[in-house]
Amino acid sequence: MTTSDEDLAKAAAKGDADAFGVLLARHYDRIFRLAFRLSGRADQAEDLTQDLCAALPAKIVGFRAQAKFTTWLYRVVVNAAEDARRRRVSHARAAEGWGDVEQMRRAEASETAEALDWLHRAMLSLPAELQDTLALTLEEEMTHAQAAEVMGVSEGTISWRMSDIRKRLRALRQEELAE
């Protein structure tokens, strides 16, 4: 005489590992087939089936025998498949959003690198005293007063040089854009 699924489920809910093993042996293929129909992919069905088999000992405690065991089991599989689908969609959205952020970050970094490269090349076209002034104020982040002290000139001279640098760089940029 074969023990019913419902009786095995009740015993498994009380911790009977043998009863749980019999249930699993009886219904493993059924769980996989339903998971495959719900997911449409063998790899996802395998993952879902394995996850369910691992979670089933804790879930079976909730079996109340108000319906057939197979009805309850189908509901567990359907719920797990829906949860997995929601997780995949959430992960895909997050990954898609992350990809957009990463592309923007890379584009911004590339633009910054290009701008710095252009500035470095443009600096080399300036007279030496303007290169030094720009290096101190821009790269070393010194104030005009600090740069003036380092270079042994007045603060007004540094301010005038910075104005001249801006004019020359602007003109150089305009020439390049016109080409």
mmCIF file with all atom_site columns, C-alpha atoms in Angstrom:
data_model
loop_
_atom_site.group_PDB
_atom_site.id
_atom_site.type_symbol
_atom_site.label_atom_id
_atom_site.label_alt_id
_atom_site.label_comp_id
_atom_site.label_asym_id
_atom_site.label_entity_id
_atom_site.label_seq_id
_atom_site.pdbx_PDB_ins_code
_atom_site.Cartn_x
_atom_site.Cartn_y
_atom_site.Cartn_z
_atom_site.occupancy
_atom_site.B_iso_or_equiv
_atom_site.pdbx_formal_charge
_atom_site.auth_seq_id
_atom_site.auth_comp_id
_atom_site.auth_asym_id
_atom_site.auth_atom_id
_atom_site.pdbx_PDB_model_num
ATOM 1   C CA . MET A 1 1   ? 0.000  0.000  0.000   1.00 0.00 ? 1   MET A CA 1
ATOM 2   C CA . THR A 1 2   ? 1.329  3.428  -0.959  1.00 0.00 ? 2   THR A CA 1
ATOM 3   C CA . THR A 1 3   ? 1.239  6.285  1.525   1.00 0.00 ? 3   THR A CA 1
ATOM 4   C CA . SER A 1 4   ? -0.675 9.315  0.259   1.00 0.00 ? 4   SER A CA 1
ATOM 5   C CA . ASP A 1 5   ? 1.111  12.548 -0.599  1.00 0.00 ? 5   ASP A CA 1
ATOM 6   C CA . GLU A 1 6   ? -0.892 14.336 2.065   1.00 0.00 ? 6   GLU A CA 1
ATOM 7   C CA . ASP A 1 7   ? 0.193  11.896 4.801   1.00 0.00 ? 7   ASP A CA 1
ATOM 8   C CA . LEU A 1 8   ? 3.815  12.111 3.637   1.00 0.00 ? 8   LEU A CA 1
ATOM 9   C CA . ALA A 1 9   ? 3.591  15.914 3.657   1.00 0.00 ? 9   ALA A CA 1
ATOM 10  C CA . LYS A 1 10  ? 2.233  15.939 7.217   1.00 0.00 ? 10  LYS A CA 1
ATOM 11  C CA . ALA A 1 11  ? 5.056  13.639 8.326   1.00 0.00 ? 11  ALA A CA 1
ATOM 12  C CA . ALA A 1 12  ? 7.655  15.742 6.465   1.00 0.00 ? 12  ALA A CA 1
ATOM 13  C CA . ALA A 1 13  ? 6.275  18.887 8.121   1.00 0.00 ? 13  ALA A CA 1
ATOM 14  C CA . LYS A 1 14  ? 6.999  17.232 11.474  1.00 0.00 ? 14  LYS A CA 1
ATOM 15  C CA . GLY A 1 15  ? 10.613 16.573 10.420  1.00 0.00 ? 15  GLY A CA 1
ATOM 16  C CA . ASP A 1 16  ? 10.419 13.105 8.874   1.00 0.00 ? 16  ASP A CA 1
ATOM 17  C CA . ALA A 1 17  ? 13.296 13.190 6.372   1.00 0.00 ? 17  ALA A CA 1
ATOM 18  C CA . ASP A 1 18  ? 12.305 9.869  4.797   1.00 0.00 ? 18  ASP A CA 1
ATOM 19  C CA . ALA A 1 19  ? 8.793  11.128 4.087   1.00 0.00 ? 19  ALA A CA 1
ATOM 20  C CA . PHE A 1 20  ? 10.245 14.252 2.569   1.00 0.00 ? 20  PHE A CA 1
ATOM 21  C CA . GLY A 1 21  ? 12.580 12.162 0.409   1.00 0.00 ? 21  GLY A CA 1
ATOM 22  C CA . VAL A 1 22  ? 9.681  10.085 -0.909  1.00 0.00 ? 22  VAL A CA 1
ATOM 23  C CA . LEU A 1 23  ? 7.697  13.228 -1.729  1.00 0.00 ? 23  LEU A CA 1
ATOM 24  C CA . LEU A 1 24  ? 10.653 14.745 -3.508  1.00 0.00 ? 24  LEU A CA 1
ATOM 25  C CA . ALA A 1 25  ? 11.290 11.560 -5.504  1.00 0.00 ? 25  ALA A CA 1
ATOM 26  C CA . ARG A 1 26  ? 7.623  11.447 -6.530  1.00 0.00 ? 26  ARG A CA 1
ATOM 27  C CA . HIS A 1 27  ? 7.321  15.076 -7.546  1.00 0.00 ? 27  HIS A CA 1
ATOM 28  C CA . TYR A 1 28  ? 10.768 16.287 -8.641  1.00 0.00 ? 28  TYR A CA 1
ATOM 29  C CA . ASP A 1 29  ? 10.020 15.790 -12.342 1.00 0.00 ? 29  ASP A CA 1
ATOM 30  C CA . ARG A 1 30  ? 6.608  17.456 -11.938 1.00 0.00 ? 30  ARG A CA 1
ATOM 31  C CA . ILE A 1 31  ? 8.257  20.485 -10.281 1.00 0.00 ? 31  ILE A CA 1
ATOM 32  C CA . PHE A 1 32  ? 10.821 20.709 -13.076 1.00 0.00 ? 32  PHE A CA 1
ATOM 33  C CA . ARG A 1 33  ? 8.213  20.395 -15.871 1.00 0.00 ? 33  ARG A CA 1
ATOM 34  C CA . LEU A 1 34  ? 6.063  23.155 -14.383 1.00 0.00 ? 34  LEU A CA 1
ATOM 35  C CA . ALA A 1 35  ? 9.110  25.356 -13.771 1.00 0.00 ? 35  ALA A CA 1
ATOM 36  C CA . PHE A 1 36  ? 10.136 24.822 -17.394 1.00 0.00 ? 36  PHE A CA 1
ATOM 37  C CA . ARG A 1 37  ? 6.682  25.722 -18.686 1.00 0.00 ? 37  ARG A CA 1
ATOM 38  C CA . LEU A 1 38  ? 6.643  28.858 -16.521 1.00 0.00 ? 38  LEU A CA 1
ATOM 39  C CA . SER A 1 39  ? 10.155 30.025 -17.386 1.00 0.00 ? 39  SER A CA 1
ATOM 40  C CA . GLY A 1 40  ? 10.502 28.693 -20.917 1.00 0.00 ? 40  GLY A CA 1
ATOM 41  C CA . ARG A 1 41  ? 14.180 27.950 -20.391 1.00 0.00 ? 41  ARG A CA 1
ATOM 42  C CA . ALA A 1 42  ? 15.816 24.764 -19.136 1.00 0.00 ? 42  ALA A CA 1
ATOM 43  C CA . ASP A 1 43  ? 18.578 26.558 -17.228 1.00 0.00 ? 43  ASP A CA 1
ATOM 44  C CA . GLN A 1 44  ? 16.091 28.757 -15.375 1.00 0.00 ? 44  GLN A CA 1
ATOM 45  C CA . ALA A 1 45  ? 13.848 25.749 -14.691 1.00 0.00 ? 45  ALA A CA 1
ATOM 46  C CA . GLU A 1 46  ? 16.811 23.842 -13.249 1.00 0.00 ? 46  GLU A CA 1
ATOM 47  C CA . ASP A 1 47  ? 17.755 26.757 -11.012 1.00 0.00 ? 47  ASP A CA 1
ATOM 48  C CA . LEU A 1 48  ? 14.172 27.235 -9.874  1.00 0.00 ? 48  LEU A CA 1
ATOM 49  C CA . THR A 1 49  ? 13.730 23.514 -9.183  1.00 0.00 ? 49  THR A CA 1
ATOM 50  C CA . GLN A 1 50  ? 16.929 23.342 -7.157  1.00 0.00 ? 50  GLN A CA 1
ATOM 51  C CA . ASP A 1 51  ? 15.990 26.465 -5.196  1.00 0.00 ? 51  ASP A CA 1
ATOM 52  C CA . LEU A 1 52  ? 12.545 25.031 -4.489  1.00 0.00 ? 52  LEU A CA 1
ATOM 53  C CA . CYS A 1 53  ? 13.940 21.688 -3.347  1.00 0.00 ? 53  CYS A CA 1
ATOM 54  C CA . ALA A 1 54  ? 16.229 23.499 -0.942  1.00 0.00 ? 54  ALA A CA 1
ATOM 55  C CA . ALA A 1 55  ? 13.392 25.701 0.365   1.00 0.00 ? 55  ALA A CA 1
ATOM 56  C CA . LEU A 1 56  ? 10.701 23.009 0.446   1.00 0.00 ? 56  LEU A CA 1
ATOM 57  C CA . PRO A 1 57  ? 11.539 21.605 3.914   1.00 0.00 ? 57  PRO A CA 1
ATOM 58  C CA . ALA A 1 58  ? 10.759 25.010 5.439   1.00 0.00 ? 58  ALA A CA 1
ATOM 59  C CA . LYS A 1 59  ? 7.739  25.607 3.194   1.00 0.00 ? 59  LYS A CA 1
ATOM 60  C CA . ILE A 1 60  ? 6.134  22.215 3.798   1.00 0.00 ? 60  ILE A CA 1
ATOM 61  C CA . VAL A 1 61  ? 5.473  23.241 7.383   1.00 0.00 ? 61  VAL A CA 1
ATOM 62  C CA . GLY A 1 62  ? 2.820  25.552 5.875   1.00 0.00 ? 62  GLY A CA 1
ATOM 63  C CA . PHE A 1 63  ? 0.985  22.676 4.189   1.00 0.00 ? 63  PHE A CA 1
ATOM 64  C CA . ARG A 1 64  ? -2.444 22.435 5.880   1.00 0.00 ? 64  ARG A CA 1
ATOM 65  C CA . ALA A 1 65  ? -3.950 19.531 3.884   1.00 0.00 ? 65  ALA A CA 1
ATOM 66  C CA . GLN A 1 66  ? -6.965 21.667 2.958   1.00 0.00 ? 66  GLN A CA 1
ATOM 67  C CA . ALA A 1 67  ? -6.237 20.817 -0.690  1.00 0.00 ? 67  ALA A CA 1
ATOM 68  C CA . LYS A 1 68  ? -4.387 18.015 -2.411  1.00 0.00 ? 68  LYS A CA 1
ATOM 69  C CA . PHE A 1 69  ? -0.632 18.116 -1.913  1.00 0.00 ? 69  PHE A CA 1
ATOM 70  C CA . THR A 1 70  ? -0.054 18.490 -5.650  1.00 0.00 ? 70  THR A CA 1
ATOM 71  C CA . THR A 1 71  ? -2.338 21.553 -5.757  1.00 0.00 ? 71  THR A CA 1
ATOM 72  C CA . TRP A 1 72  ? -0.371 23.107 -2.897  1.00 0.00 ? 72  TRP A CA 1
ATOM 73  C CA . LEU A 1 73  ? 2.933  22.158 -4.563  1.00 0.00 ? 73  LEU A CA 1
ATOM 74  C CA . TYR A 1 74  ? 1.867  23.717 -7.874  1.00 0.00 ? 74  TYR A CA 1
ATOM 75  C CA . ARG A 1 75  ? 1.019  26.940 -6.061  1.00 0.00 ? 75  ARG A CA 1
ATOM 76  C CA . VAL A 1 76  ? 4.463  26.945 -4.420  1.00 0.00 ? 76  VAL A CA 1
ATOM 77  C CA . VAL A 1 77  ? 6.144  26.454 -7.814  1.00 0.00 ? 77  VAL A CA 1
ATOM 78  C CA . VAL A 1 78  ? 4.040  29.177 -9.473  1.00 0.00 ? 78  VAL A CA 1
ATOM 79  C CA . ASN A 1 79  ? 4.812  31.639 -6.661  1.00 0.00 ? 79  ASN A CA 1
ATOM 80  C CA . ALA A 1 80  ? 8.523  30.836 -6.822  1.00 0.00 ? 80  ALA A CA 1
ATOM 81  C CA . ALA A 1 81  ? 8.526  31.296 -10.614 1.00 0.00 ? 81  ALA A CA 1
ATOM 82  C CA . GLU A 1 82  ? 6.791  34.669 -10.278 1.00 0.00 ? 82  GLU A CA 1
ATOM 83  C CA . ASP A 1 83  ? 9.310  35.743 -7.649  1.00 0.00 ? 83  ASP A CA 1
ATOM 84  C CA . ALA A 1 84  ? 12.209 34.649 -9.868  1.00 0.00 ? 84  ALA A CA 1
ATOM 85  C CA . ARG A 1 85  ? 10.732 36.515 -12.839 1.00 0.00 ? 85  ARG A CA 1
ATOM 86  C CA . ARG A 1 86  ? 10.375 39.701 -10.763 1.00 0.00 ? 86  ARG A CA 1
ATOM 87  C CA . ARG A 1 87  ? 13.975 39.353 -9.554  1.00 0.00 ? 87  ARG A CA 1
ATOM 88  C CA . ARG A 1 88  ? 15.243 38.911 -13.124 1.00 0.00 ? 88  ARG A CA 1
ATOM 89  C CA . VAL A 1 89  ? 13.315 41.994 -14.276 1.00 0.00 ? 89  VAL A CA 1
ATOM 90  C CA . SER A 1 90  ? 14.589 44.024 -11.312 1.00 0.00 ? 90  SER A CA 1
ATOM 91  C CA . HIS A 1 91  ? 18.171 42.904 -11.917 1.00 0.00 ? 91  HIS A CA 1
ATOM 92  C CA . ALA A 1 92  ? 17.858 43.667 -15.626 1.00 0.00 ? 92  ALA A CA 1
ATOM 93  C CA . ARG A 1 93  ? 16.531 47.157 -14.864 1.00 0.00 ? 93  ARG A CA 1
ATOM 94  C CA . ALA A 1 94  ? 19.261 47.769 -12.341 1.00 0.00 ? 94  ALA A CA 1
ATOM 95  C CA . ALA A 1 95  ? 21.934 46.510 -14.710 1.00 0.00 ? 95  ALA A CA 1
ATOM 96  C CA . GLU A 1 96  ? 20.508 48.581 -17.534 1.00 0.00 ? 96  GLU A CA 1
ATOM 97  C CA . GLY A 1 97  ? 20.511 51.682 -15.336 1.00 0.00 ? 97  GLY A CA 1
ATOM 98  C CA . TRP A 1 98  ? 24.031 50.913 -14.151 1.00 0.00 ? 98  TRP A CA 1
ATOM 99  C CA . GLY A 1 99  ? 25.174 50.580 -17.737 1.00 0.00 ? 99  GLY A CA 1
ATOM 100 C CA . ASP A 1 100 ? 23.785 54.024 -18.530 1.00 0.00 ? 100 ASP A CA 1
ATOM 101 C CA . VAL A 1 101 ? 25.513 55.535 -15.511 1.00 0.00 ? 101 VAL A CA 1
ATOM 102 C CA . GLU A 1 102 ? 28.790 53.838 -16.406 1.00 0.00 ? 102 GLU A CA 1
ATOM 103 C CA . GLN A 1 103 ? 28.572 55.045 -20.021 1.00 0.00 ? 103 GLN A CA 1
ATOM 104 C CA . MET A 1 104 ? 27.941 58.606 -18.832 1.00 0.00 ? 104 MET A CA 1
ATOM 105 C CA . ARG A 1 105 ? 30.829 58.371 -16.371 1.00 0.00 ? 105 ARG A CA 1
ATOM 106 C CA . ARG A 1 106 ? 33.171 57.113 -19.079 1.00 0.00 ? 106 ARG A CA 1
ATOM 107 C CA . ALA A 1 107 ? 32.038 59.786 -21.544 1.00 0.00 ? 107 ALA A CA 1
ATOM 108 C CA . GLU A 1 108 ? 32.563 62.456 -18.906 1.00 0.00 ? 108 GLU A CA 1
ATOM 109 C CA . ALA A 1 109 ? 36.010 61.085 -18.048 1.00 0.00 ? 109 ALA A CA 1
ATOM 110 C CA . SER A 1 110 ? 36.906 60.989 -21.722 1.00 0.00 ? 110 SER A CA 1
ATOM 111 C CA . GLU A 1 111 ? 35.784 64.592 -22.219 1.00 0.00 ? 111 GLU A CA 1
ATOM 112 C CA . THR A 1 112 ? 37.775 65.679 -19.174 1.00 0.00 ? 112 THR A CA 1
ATOM 113 C CA . ALA A 1 113 ? 40.864 63.847 -20.419 1.00 0.00 ? 113 ALA A CA 1
ATOM 114 C CA . GLU A 1 114 ? 40.504 65.405 -23.860 1.00 0.00 ? 114 GLU A CA 1
ATOM 115 C CA . ALA A 1 115 ? 40.106 68.872 -22.334 1.00 0.00 ? 115 ALA A CA 1
ATOM 116 C CA . LEU A 1 116 ? 43.158 68.403 -20.129 1.00 0.00 ? 116 LEU A CA 1
ATOM 117 C CA . ASP A 1 117 ? 45.172 67.067 -23.064 1.00 0.00 ? 117 ASP A CA 1
ATOM 118 C CA . TRP A 1 118 ? 44.192 70.074 -25.159 1.00 0.00 ? 118 TRP A CA 1
ATOM 119 C CA . LEU A 1 119 ? 45.073 72.443 -22.305 1.00 0.00 ? 119 LEU A CA 1
ATOM 120 C CA . HIS A 1 120 ? 48.474 70.797 -21.860 1.00 0.00 ? 120 HIS A CA 1
ATOM 121 C CA . ARG A 1 121 ? 49.236 71.087 -25.585 1.00 0.00 ? 121 ARG A CA 1
ATOM 122 C CA . ALA A 1 122 ? 47.989 74.694 -25.601 1.00 0.00 ? 122 ALA A CA 1
ATOM 123 C CA . MET A 1 123 ? 50.166 75.520 -22.581 1.00 0.00 ? 123 MET A CA 1
ATOM 124 C CA . LEU A 1 124 ? 53.238 74.409 -24.503 1.00 0.00 ? 124 LEU A CA 1
ATOM 125 C CA . SER A 1 125 ? 52.487 77.013 -27.179 1.00 0.00 ? 125 SER A CA 1
ATOM 126 C CA . LEU A 1 126 ? 52.621 79.836 -24.612 1.00 0.00 ? 126 LEU A CA 1
ATOM 127 C CA . PRO A 1 127 ? 55.741 81.817 -23.705 1.00 0.00 ? 127 PRO A CA 1
ATOM 128 C CA . ALA A 1 128 ? 57.685 80.420 -20.726 1.00 0.00 ? 128 ALA A CA 1
ATOM 129 C CA . GLU A 1 129 ? 56.568 83.064 -18.176 1.00 0.00 ? 129 GLU A CA 1
ATOM 130 C CA . LEU A 1 130 ? 52.901 82.409 -19.075 1.00 0.00 ? 130 LEU A CA 1
ATOM 131 C CA . GLN A 1 131 ? 53.443 78.632 -18.830 1.00 0.00 ? 131 GLN A CA 1
ATOM 132 C CA . ASP A 1 132 ? 54.948 79.079 -15.366 1.00 0.00 ? 132 ASP A CA 1
ATOM 133 C CA . THR A 1 133 ? 52.111 81.358 -14.270 1.00 0.00 ? 133 THR A CA 1
ATOM 134 C CA . LEU A 1 134 ? 49.489 78.930 -15.509 1.00 0.00 ? 134 LEU A CA 1
ATOM 135 C CA . ALA A 1 135 ? 51.245 75.953 -13.919 1.00 0.00 ? 135 ALA A CA 1
ATOM 136 C CA . LEU A 1 136 ? 51.339 77.654 -10.525 1.00 0.00 ? 136 LEU A CA 1
ATOM 137 C CA . THR A 1 137 ? 47.773 78.990 -10.551 1.00 0.00 ? 137 THR A CA 1
ATOM 138 C CA . LEU A 1 138 ? 46.037 76.149 -12.328 1.00 0.00 ? 138 LEU A CA 1
ATOM 139 C CA . GLU A 1 139 ? 47.974 72.984 -11.544 1.00 0.00 ? 139 GLU A CA 1
ATOM 140 C CA . GLU A 1 140 ? 49.291 73.965 -8.122  1.00 0.00 ? 140 GLU A CA 1
ATOM 141 C CA . GLU A 1 141 ? 46.089 75.850 -7.272  1.00 0.00 ? 141 GLU A CA 1
ATOM 142 C CA . MET A 1 142 ? 47.975 78.865 -5.915  1.00 0.00 ? 142 MET A CA 1
ATOM 143 C CA . THR A 1 143 ? 46.340 82.232 -5.485  1.00 0.00 ? 143 THR A CA 1
ATOM 144 C CA . HIS A 1 144 ? 47.627 85.122 -7.559  1.00 0.00 ? 144 HIS A CA 1
ATOM 145 C CA . ALA A 1 145 ? 49.399 86.454 -4.452  1.00 0.00 ? 145 ALA A CA 1
ATOM 146 C CA . GLN A 1 146 ? 51.129 83.116 -3.803  1.00 0.00 ? 146 GLN A CA 1
ATOM 147 C CA . ALA A 1 147 ? 52.175 82.749 -7.463  1.00 0.00 ? 147 ALA A CA 1
ATOM 148 C CA . ALA A 1 148 ? 53.475 86.337 -7.458  1.00 0.00 ? 148 ALA A CA 1
ATOM 149 C CA . GLU A 1 149 ? 55.603 85.605 -4.396  1.00 0.00 ? 149 GLU A CA 1
ATOM 150 C CA . VAL A 1 150 ? 57.044 82.432 -5.978  1.00 0.00 ? 150 VAL A CA 1
ATOM 151 C CA . MET A 1 151 ? 57.815 84.189 -9.264  1.00 0.00 ? 151 MET A CA 1
ATOM 152 C CA . GLY A 1 152 ? 59.098 87.415 -7.663  1.00 0.00 ? 152 GLY A CA 1
ATOM 153 C CA . VAL A 1 153 ? 56.588 89.663 -9.465  1.00 0.00 ? 153 VAL A CA 1
ATOM 154 C CA . SER A 1 154 ? 53.585 91.689 -8.324  1.00 0.00 ? 154 SER A CA 1
ATOM 155 C CA . GLU A 1 155 ? 50.153 90.193 -7.877  1.00 0.00 ? 155 GLU A CA 1
ATOM 156 C CA . GLY A 1 156 ? 48.913 92.559 -10.601 1.00 0.00 ? 156 GLY A CA 1
ATOM 157 C CA . THR A 1 157 ? 51.413 91.032 -13.034 1.00 0.00 ? 157 THR A CA 1
ATOM 158 C CA . ILE A 1 158 ? 50.051 87.554 -12.317 1.00 0.00 ? 158 ILE A CA 1
ATOM 159 C CA . SER A 1 159 ? 46.496 88.821 -12.841 1.00 0.00 ? 159 SER A CA 1
ATOM 160 C CA . TRP A 1 160 ? 47.526 90.462 -16.133 1.00 0.00 ? 160 TRP A CA 1
ATOM 161 C CA . ARG A 1 161 ? 49.273 87.236 -17.246 1.00 0.00 ? 161 ARG A CA 1
ATOM 162 C CA . MET A 1 162 ? 46.185 85.169 -16.438 1.00 0.00 ? 162 MET A CA 1
ATOM 163 C CA . SER A 1 163 ? 44.078 87.556 -18.505 1.00 0.00 ? 163 SER A CA 1
ATOM 164 C CA . ASP A 1 164 ? 46.558 87.265 -21.376 1.00 0.00 ? 164 ASP A CA 1
ATOM 165 C CA . ILE A 1 165 ? 46.552 83.455 -21.038 1.00 0.00 ? 165 ILE A CA 1
ATOM 166 C CA . ARG A 1 166 ? 42.741 83.340 -21.271 1.00 0.00 ? 166 ARG A CA 1
ATOM 167 C CA . LYS A 1 167 ? 42.791 85.538 -24.397 1.00 0.00 ? 167 LYS A CA 1
ATOM 168 C CA . ARG A 1 168 ? 45.482 83.413 -26.063 1.00 0.00 ? 168 ARG A CA 1
ATOM 169 C CA . LEU A 1 169 ? 43.789 80.118 -25.213 1.00 0.00 ? 169 LEU A CA 1
ATOM 170 C CA . ARG A 1 170 ? 40.421 81.403 -26.414 1.00 0.00 ? 170 ARG A CA 1
ATOM 171 C CA . ALA A 1 171 ? 41.994 82.545 -29.706 1.00 0.00 ? 171 ALA A CA 1
ATOM 172 C CA . LEU A 1 172 ? 43.785 79.206 -30.110 1.00 0.00 ? 172 LEU A CA 1
ATOM 173 C CA . ARG A 1 173 ? 40.518 77.317 -29.540 1.00 0.00 ? 173 ARG A CA 1
ATOM 174 C CA . GLN A 1 174 ? 38.707 79.512 -32.074 1.00 0.00 ? 174 GLN A CA 1
ATOM 175 C CA . GLU A 1 175 ? 41.424 78.825 -34.650 1.00 0.00 ? 175 GLU A CA 1
ATOM 176 C CA . GLU A 1 176 ? 41.128 75.087 -34.099 1.00 0.00 ? 176 GLU A CA 1
ATOM 177 C CA . LEU A 1 177 ? 37.353 75.163 -34.406 1.00 0.00 ? 177 LEU A CA 1
ATOM 178 C CA . ALA A 1 178 ? 37.563 77.192 -37.621 1.00 0.00 ? 178 ALA A CA 1
ATOM 179 C CA . GLU A 1 179 ? 39.833 74.587 -39.266 1.00 0.00 ? 179 GLU A CA 1
#
